[in-house]
Amino acid sequence: MCASLLASLPFDPAPAQPRPDIGVAGAFLSSRVAVTHSDFEEMAASHDRLLQTDPDNPGFRELSMQGHLLAGNFERAVERAAEITASGSASNVANLLMQADAFNRSVYDVAIAAIEDGAQTGPLTDPMARAWAELGRGSMSDALAAFDVVIAEREELAPFALYFKALALAFVGDLERAETLLTGEAEGPIGLSRRGVVAHISILSQLGRMDDALQLTDAMFGAAPDQDVAELRAALREGRAIPFETITSARDGMAETYFTLAAALPVERGDWLPLIYARLALALRPDHAEAILFTGQLLERAEQYSLANAVYDRMPADNPQYLAAQLGKANALARSGDVERAIESLRALSRDRPDSVLVHSALGDQLRREEEFEQAEAAYAHALDLLESVEERHWVLLYTRAITLERLGEWERAEPEFRRVLEFVPDEPQVLNYLGYSLIDKGMKLDEALGMIERAVEAEPDSGYIVDSLGWAYYRLGRYDEAVPVMERAVELMPTDPILNDHLGDVYWAVGREREARFQWRRALSFAPHPDLDVDLVRRKIEQGKTPPDAMTDAQ
């Protein structure tokens, strides 16, 4: 289904070539770099400059439009889309923008006229736009007919159309029919997203079926849900109905369509289509919390951190998803290189939300990455103290705290914590690898440690770090011939990692392949720096070689 949707909206991000008589080399170069790096603000600005000298160039106009949309400048993007459609150029993205603009202005006749004139946007967005526009015009019967066309004729799109039909019925007050559609009992199965489940809970509560609503909440979200669901549950237990706010207008319905498509499409580097749909959803419904979070995450993936932060800042402070947005903003700050601001924002958030496990855990993660291990351990300890009971879903928190204790040199405290994690997730390869490698490195419980690493490799055979652990374990155990192919495989998986290249050099030296060893050590230096690489030691090995360690015996 996703592939067909992708195929329905082709667009070529390669900028059109300028005419050779136009002196726009600088702007053209900037535009190419911007497109390649998904720098949407520069993409819009550079193509705007190019259009000043070549105003009829369709490629420049298309990429100016897309840049403005992806950067969040909906109004400017609509202006470009209007120019494109007026020129007679074919552009699915321009058609989408004009469609969204019609809904944004509540001119539903315009949206329907565009469809009838052949301004196609996609196999789902066109019929859904007709349905929502008919609803906006007050004709529920025509809206239902439009939904039913897709349900009857497009099997792969029917679950989407059924979901939107249920939302439309709930919006007009036909809660009983909406509820039966959402269960999948009336017209076919619907794979509800998290947002769809919340809508179903709301509808059940509006029907007075509080027990059913609570049962669905517990079944789908467990005993310790996120804050927004926790608030829903508290209201249900008090007997308060949850207002149905998934859509409150035809415009909201179209926003929901765009957001659902954005979330359904695969997210791949260089593919802007999910972000295009997410931006359209936010243009129509700026308070769409899930769209805010998803758009921010997509912008982070594109390494557009300032744009991501601007989106996260749109989350209202009283929204239950506010905390998630602030954590996303801190993550974007850190990934942009502004680690100090990221840590300070998390500290401020921890003061504002002192009882939040998520906040203290996120602060610990950031401090650990900066090797501030004592402060990280304190943050993790605080997070764990806030828990009434430690359960399997908390294993990552336990694991990161155990890593921090190990890095602090407190192995007596760290080892029991690693083993506690394995009680919850006995086959988790990252935990098996870390504990096994640490035990090998300390010469402790060698048979058990090697078995852990072998299990980790079996689970993730293409992880360079884990394969390296196995090769290094063989090396430390004096099994040099066995270490060679394993370590070579690790470097093949991660050819530019300095630690793995250094390890391969040690293994080669141990089996007498001295020239190859020095080559690998030089490669390790070429990929430096690395926090765990002793550059001076590597240089000494290149000059003097290295005496392999004696094979370890169990120091247990």
CSV table of N, CA, C and O in Angstrom, one decimal, residues 7-91:
chain,number,residue,atom,x,y,z
A,7,ALA,N,4.2,6.0,-5.2
A,7,ALA,CA,4.3,6.1,-6.7
A,7,ALA,C,3.3,7.1,-7.2
A,7,ALA,O,3.4,7.7,-8.3
A,8,SER,N,2.2,7.4,-6.4
A,8,SER,CA,1.2,8.3,-6.8
A,8,SER,C,1.6,9.7,-6.8
A,8,SER,O,0.9,10.6,-7.3
A,9,LEU,N,2.7,10.0,-6.1
A,9,LEU,CA,3.1,11.4,-5.9
A,9,LEU,C,4.6,11.6,-6.2
A,9,LEU,O,5.4,11.8,-5.4
A,10,PRO,N,4.9,11.5,-7.5
A,10,PRO,CA,6.3,11.6,-7.9
A,10,PRO,C,6.8,13.1,-7.9
A,10,PRO,O,6.0,14.0,-8.2
A,11,PHE,N,8.0,13.3,-7.4
A,11,PHE,CA,8.6,14.6,-7.6
A,11,PHE,C,10.1,14.4,-7.6
A,11,PHE,O,10.6,13.5,-6.9
A,12,ASP,N,10.8,15.2,-8.3
A,12,ASP,CA,12.2,15.0,-8.5
A,12,ASP,C,12.9,16.2,-7.8
A,12,ASP,O,12.8,17.3,-8.2
A,13,PRO,N,13.7,15.8,-6.7
A,13,PRO,CA,14.3,16.9,-6.0
A,13,PRO,C,15.6,17.5,-6.7
A,13,PRO,O,16.2,18.3,-6.1
A,14,ALA,N,15.9,17.0,-7.9
A,14,ALA,CA,17.1,17.6,-8.5
A,14,ALA,C,16.7,18.9,-9.2
A,14,ALA,O,15.7,18.9,-10.0
A,15,PRO,N,17.4,20.0,-8.9
A,15,PRO,CA,17.0,21.3,-9.5
A,15,PRO,C,17.2,21.3,-11.0
A,15,PRO,O,18.1,20.7,-11.5
A,16,ALA,N,16.3,22.0,-11.7
A,16,ALA,CA,16.5,22.2,-13.1
A,16,ALA,C,17.7,23.0,-13.4
A,16,ALA,O,18.1,23.9,-12.7
A,17,GLN,N,18.3,22.7,-14.6
A,17,GLN,CA,19.5,23.4,-15.0
A,17,GLN,C,19.1,24.9,-15.4
A,17,GLN,O,18.2,25.1,-16.1
A,18,PRO,N,19.9,25.9,-15.0
A,18,PRO,CA,19.7,27.2,-15.4
A,18,PRO,C,20.1,27.4,-16.9
A,18,PRO,O,20.9,26.7,-17.4
A,19,ARG,N,19.5,28.4,-17.6
A,19,ARG,CA,20.0,28.7,-18.9
A,19,ARG,C,21.4,29.2,-18.8
A,19,ARG,O,21.7,30.0,-17.9
A,20,PRO,N,22.3,28.9,-19.8
A,20,PRO,CA,23.7,29.2,-19.7
A,20,PRO,C,23.9,30.7,-19.7
A,20,PRO,O,25.0,31.2,-19.3
A,21,ASP,N,22.9,31.5,-20.2
A,21,ASP,CA,23.2,33.0,-20.3
A,21,ASP,C,22.8,33.7,-19.1
A,21,ASP,O,22.9,34.9,-19.0
A,22,ILE,N,22.5,33.0,-18.0
A,22,ILE,CA,22.1,33.6,-16.8
A,22,ILE,C,23.3,33.4,-15.8
A,22,ILE,O,23.7,32.3,-15.5
A,23,GLY,N,23.8,34.5,-15.2
A,23,GLY,CA,24.9,34.4,-14.3
A,23,GLY,C,24.4,34.1,-12.9
A,23,GLY,O,24.4,35.0,-12.0
A,24,VAL,N,24.0,32.9,-12.6
A,24,VAL,CA,23.5,32.5,-11.4
A,24,VAL,C,24.2,31.3,-10.7
A,24,VAL,O,23.7,30.5,-10.0
A,25,ALA,N,25.6,31.3,-11.0
A,25,ALA,CA,26.3,30.1,-10.6
A,25,ALA,C,26.3,30.0,-9.1
A,25,ALA,O,26.2,28.9,-8.6
A,26,GLY,N,26.5,31.1,-8.4
A,26,GLY,CA,26.5,31.0,-6.9
A,26,GLY,C,25.2,30.5,-6.3
A,26,GLY,O,25.2,29.5,-5.5
A,27,ALA,N,24.1,31.0,-6.8
A,27,ALA,CA,22.8,30.6,-6.3
A,27,ALA,C,22.5,29.2,-6.7
A,27,ALA,O,21.9,28.4,-5.9
A,28,PHE,N,22.9,28.8,-7.9
A,28,PHE,CA,22.7,27.5,-8.4
A,28,PHE,C,23.4,26.4,-7.6
A,28,PHE,O,22.9,25.4,-7.2
A,29,LEU,N,24.7,26.8,-7.3
A,29,LEU,CA,25.5,25.9,-6.4
A,29,LEU,C,24.9,25.8,-5.0
A,29,LEU,O,24.8,24.7,-4.5
A,30,SER,N,24.4,26.9,-4.5
A,30,SER,CA,23.8,26.8,-3.2
A,30,SER,C,22.5,26.0,-3.2
A,30,SER,O,22.2,25.2,-2.2
A,31,SER,N,21.8,26.1,-4.3
A,31,SER,CA,20.6,25.3,-4.4
A,31,SER,C,20.9,23.8,-4.4
A,31,SER,O,20.1,23.0,-3.8
A,32,ARG,N,21.9,23.4,-5.2
A,32,ARG,CA,22.2,22.0,-5.2
A,32,ARG,C,22.7,21.5,-3.9
A,32,ARG,O,22.3,20.4,-3.5
A,33,VAL,N,23.5,22.2,-3.2
A,33,VAL,CA,23.9,21.8,-1.8
A,33,VAL,C,22.7,21.7,-0.9
A,33,VAL,O,22.6,20.8,-0.1
A,34,ALA,N,21.8,22.7,-1.0
A,34,ALA,CA,20.7,22.7,-0.1
A,34,ALA,C,19.8,21.5,-0.3
A,34,ALA,O,19.3,20.9,0.6
A,35,VAL,N,19.5,21.2,-1.6
A,35,VAL,CA,18.7,20.0,-1.9
A,35,VAL,C,19.4,18.7,-1.4
A,35,VAL,O,18.8,17.9,-0.8
A,36,THR,N,20.7,18.6,-1.6
A,36,THR,CA,21.4,17.4,-1.2
A,36,THR,C,21.4,17.2,0.3
A,36,THR,O,21.2,16.1,0.8
A,37,HIS,N,21.5,18.3,1.0
A,37,HIS,CA,21.5,18.2,2.5
A,37,HIS,C,20.2,18.5,3.2
A,37,HIS,O,20.1,18.7,4.4
A,38,SER,N,19.1,18.5,2.4
A,38,SER,CA,17.8,18.8,2.9
A,38,SER,C,17.7,20.1,3.8
A,38,SER,O,17.0,20.1,4.8
A,39,ASP,N,18.5,21.1,3.3
A,39,ASP,CA,18.4,22.4,4.0
A,39,ASP,C,17.3,23.2,3.4
A,39,ASP,O,17.4,23.9,2.4
A,40,PHE,N,16.1,23.0,4.0
A,40,PHE,CA,14.9,23.5,3.4
A,40,PHE,C,14.8,25.0,3.3
A,40,PHE,O,14.3,25.6,2.3
A,41,GLU,N,15.3,25.7,4.3
A,41,GLU,CA,15.2,27.1,4.3
A,41,GLU,C,16.1,27.7,3.2
A,41,GLU,O,15.7,28.6,2.4
A,42,GLU,N,17.4,27.2,3.1
A,42,GLU,CA,18.2,27.6,2.0
A,42,GLU,C,17.7,27.1,0.6
A,42,GLU,O,17.9,27.8,-0.4
A,43,MET,N,17.1,26.0,0.6
A,43,MET,CA,16.5,25.5,-0.6
A,43,MET,C,15.5,26.5,-1.2
A,43,MET,O,15.4,26.8,-2.4
A,44,ALA,N,14.6,27.0,-0.3
A,44,ALA,CA,13.6,28.0,-0.7
A,44,ALA,C,14.3,29.3,-1.1
A,44,ALA,O,14.0,29.9,-2.1
A,45,ALA,N,15.2,29.7,-0.3
A,45,ALA,CA,15.9,31.0,-0.5
A,45,ALA,C,16.7,31.0,-1.8
A,45,ALA,O,16.6,32.0,-2.6
A,46,SER,N,17.4,30.0,-2.1
A,46,SER,CA,18.3,29.9,-3.3
A,46,SER,C,17.4,29.8,-4.5
A,46,SER,O,17.8,30.5,-5.5
A,47,HIS,N,16.4,29.1,-4.5
A,47,HIS,CA,15.5,29.0,-5.7
A,47,HIS,C,14.7,30.3,-5.9
A,47,HIS,O,14.3,30.6,-7.0
A,48,ASP,N,14.4,31.0,-4.8
A,48,ASP,CA,13.8,32.3,-5.0
A,48,ASP,C,14.7,33.2,-5.7
A,48,ASP,O,14.3,34.0,-6.6
A,49,ARG,N,16.0,33.2,-5.3
A,49,ARG,CA,17.0,34.0,-6.0
A,49,ARG,C,17.1,33.6,-7.5
A,49,ARG,O,17.2,34.5,-8.4
A,50,LEU,N,17.1,32.3,-7.7
A,50,LEU,CA,17.2,31.8,-9.1
A,50,LEU,C,16.0,32.3,-9.9
A,50,LEU,O,16.2,32.6,-11.1
A,51,LEU,N,14.9,32.3,-9.3
A,51,LEU,CA,13.7,32.7,-10.1
A,51,LEU,C,13.7,34.2,-10.4
A,51,LEU,O,13.0,34.7,-11.4
A,52,GLN,N,14.5,35.0,-9.7
A,52,GLN,CA,14.6,36.4,-10.0
A,52,GLN,C,15.2,36.6,-11.4
A,52,GLN,O,14.9,37.6,-12.1
A,53,THR,N,16.1,35.7,-11.8
A,53,THR,CA,16.7,35.8,-13.1
A,53,THR,C,16.1,34.9,-14.1
A,53,THR,O,16.4,35.1,-15.3
A,54,ASP,N,15.4,33.9,-13.7
A,54,ASP,CA,14.8,33.0,-14.7
A,54,ASP,C,13.3,32.7,-14.1
A,54,ASP,O,13.1,31.6,-13.7
A,55,PRO,N,12.4,33.6,-14.2
A,55,PRO,CA,11.1,33.5,-13.5
A,55,PRO,C,10.2,32.4,-14.1
A,55,PRO,O,9.3,32.0,-13.4
A,56,ASP,N,10.5,32.0,-15.3
A,56,ASP,CA,9.6,30.9,-15.8
A,56,ASP,C,10.2,29.5,-15.7
A,56,ASP,O,9.6,28.6,-16.3
A,57,ASN,N,11.3,29.4,-15.0
A,57,ASN,CA,11.9,28.0,-14.9
A,57,ASN,C,11.0,27.2,-14.0
A,57,ASN,O,10.9,27.4,-12.8
A,58,PRO,N,10.4,26.1,-14.5
A,58,PRO,CA,9.5,25.3,-13.7
A,58,PRO,C,10.2,24.5,-12.6
A,58,PRO,O,9.6,24.3,-11.5
A,59,GLY,N,11.5,24.1,-12.8
A,59,GLY,CA,12.2,23.4,-11.8
A,59,GLY,C,12.5,24.3,-10.6
A,59,GLY,O,12.3,23.9,-9.5
A,60,PHE,N,12.9,25.5,-10.9
A,60,PHE,CA,13.2,26.4,-9.8
A,60,PHE,C,11.9,26.7,-9.0
A,60,PHE,O,11.9,26.8,-7.8
A,61,ARG,N,10.8,26.9,-9.7
A,61,ARG,CA,9.6,27.3,-9.0
A,61,ARG,C,9.1,26.1,-8.2
A,61,ARG,O,8.6,26.3,-7.0
A,62,GLU,N,9.2,24.9,-8.7
A,62,GLU,CA,8.8,23.7,-7.9
A,62,GLU,C,9.6,23.5,-6.6
A,62,GLU,O,9.1,23.3,-5.6
A,63,LEU,N,10.9,23.7,-6.7
A,63,LEU,CA,11.8,23.5,-5.6
A,63,LEU,C,11.7,24.7,-4.6
A,63,LEU,O,11.9,24.5,-3.4
A,64,SER,N,11.4,25.9,-5.1
A,64,SER,CA,11.1,27.0,-4.2
A,64,SER,C,9.9,26.7,-3.4
A,64,SER,O,9.8,26.8,-2.1
A,65,MET,N,8.8,26.2,-4.1
A,65,MET,CA,7.6,25.8,-3.4
A,65,MET,C,7.8,24.7,-2.3
A,65,MET,O,7.4,24.8,-1.2
A,66,GLN,N,8.5,23.7,-2.7
A,66,GLN,CA,8.7,22.6,-1.8
A,66,GLN,C,9.6,23.0,-0.6
A,66,GLN,O,9.4,22.6,0.5
A,67,GLY,N,10.6,23.9,-0.9
A,67,GLY,CA,11.4,24.4,0.2
A,67,GLY,C,10.6,25.1,1.2
A,67,GLY,O,10.8,25.0,2.4
A,68,HIS,N,9.8,26.0,0.7
A,68,HIS,CA,9.0,26.8,1.7
A,68,HIS,C,8.0,25.9,2.5
A,68,HIS,O,7.8,26.1,3.7
A,69,LEU,N,7.4,25.0,1.8
A,69,LEU,CA,6.5,24.1,2.5
A,69,LEU,C,7.2,23.3,3.6
A,69,LEU,O,6.8,23.2,4.7
A,70,LEU,N,8.4,22.7,3.2
A,70,LEU,CA,9.1,21.8,4.1
A,70,LEU,C,9.7,22.6,5.3
A,70,LEU,O,9.9,22.1,6.4
A,71,ALA,N,10.0,23.9,5.0
A,71,ALA,CA,10.5,24.8,6.1
A,71,ALA,C,9.4,25.3,7.0
A,71,ALA,O,9.7,26.0,8.0
A,72,GLY,N,8.2,25.1,6.6
A,72,GLY,CA,7.0,25.5,7.4
A,72,GLY,C,6.4,26.8,7.0
A,72,GLY,O,5.5,27.3,7.7
A,73,ASN,N,6.8,27.3,5.9
A,73,ASN,CA,6.2,28.6,5.4
A,73,ASN,C,5.0,28.3,4.4
A,73,ASN,O,5.2,28.3,3.2
A,74,PHE,N,3.9,27.9,5.0
A,74,PHE,CA,2.8,27.4,4.2
A,74,PHE,C,2.3,28.5,3.2
A,74,PHE,O,2.0,28.2,2.0
A,75,GLU,N,2.1,29.7,3.7
A,75,GLU,CA,1.5,30.7,2.9
A,75,GLU,C,2.4,31.0,1.6
A,75,GLU,O,1.8,31.1,0.5
A,76,ARG,N,3.7,31.1,1.8
A,76,ARG,CA,4.6,31.3,0.7
A,76,ARG,C,4.5,30.1,-0.3
A,76,ARG,O,4.6,30.3,-1.5
A,77,ALA,N,4.5,28.9,0.3
A,77,ALA,CA,4.4,27.8,-0.6
A,77,ALA,C,3.1,27.8,-1.4
A,77,ALA,O,3.1,27.4,-2.6
A,78,VAL,N,2.0,28.2,-0.8
A,78,VAL,CA,0.8,28.3,-1.6
A,78,VAL,C,0.9,29.3,-2.7
A,78,VAL,O,0.3,29.0,-3.8
A,79,GLU,N,1.5,30.4,-2.5
A,79,GLU,CA,1.7,31.4,-3.5
A,79,GLU,C,2.5,30.7,-4.7
A,79,GLU,O,2.1,30.9,-5.9
A,80,ARG,N,3.5,30.0,-4.4
A,80,ARG,CA,4.3,29.3,-5.5
A,80,ARG,C,3.4,28.3,-6.2
A,80,ARG,O,3.4,28.1,-7.4
A,81,ALA,N,2.6,27.5,-5.4
A,81,ALA,CA,1.7,26.5,-6.0
A,81,ALA,C,0.7,27.1,-6.9
A,81,ALA,O,0.4,26.6,-8.0
A,82,ALA,N,0.2,28.3,-6.6
A,82,ALA,CA,-0.8,29.0,-7.4
A,82,ALA,C,-0.1,29.4,-8.7
A,82,ALA,O,-0.7,29.3,-9.8
A,83,GLU,N,1.2,29.8,-8.7
A,83,GLU,CA,1.9,30.2,-9.9
A,83,GLU,C,2.1,28.9,-10.8
A,83,GLU,O,1.9,29.0,-12.0
A,84,ILE,N,2.4,27.8,-10.2
A,84,ILE,CA,2.6,26.6,-10.9
A,84,ILE,C,1.3,26.1,-11.6
A,84,ILE,O,1.3,25.8,-12.8
A,85,THR,N,0.3,26.1,-10.9
A,85,THR,CA,-1.0,25.7,-11.5
A,85,THR,C,-1.5,26.6,-12.6
A,85,THR,O,-2.0,26.2,-13.6
A,86,ALA,N,-1.2,27.9,-12.3
A,86,ALA,CA,-1.6,28.9,-13.4
A,86,ALA,C,-0.8,28.8,-14.6
A,86,ALA,O,-1.4,29.1,-15.7
A,87,SER,N,0.4,28.3,-14.5
A,87,SER,CA,1.2,28.2,-15.7
A,87,SER,C,0.9,26.9,-16.5
A,87,SER,O,1.4,26.7,-17.6
A,88,GLY,N,0.1,26.0,-15.9
A,88,GLY,CA,-0.3,24.8,-16.6
A,88,GLY,C,0.7,23.7,-16.3
A,88,GLY,O,0.5,22.6,-16.9
A,89,SER,N,1.7,23.9,-15.5
A,89,SER,CA,2.7,22.8,-15.2
A,89,SER,C,2.0,21.7,-14.3
A,89,SER,O,1.1,22.0,-13.5
A,90,ALA,N,2.5,20.5,-14.5
A,90,ALA,CA,2.0,19.4,-13.8
A,90,ALA,C,2.8,19.2,-12.5
A,90,ALA,O,4.0,19.1,-12.5
A,91,SER,N,2.2,19.3,-11.3
A,91,SER,CA,2.9,19.1,-10.1
A,91,SER,C,1.9,18.6,-9.0
A,91,SER,O,1.0,19.3,-8.6
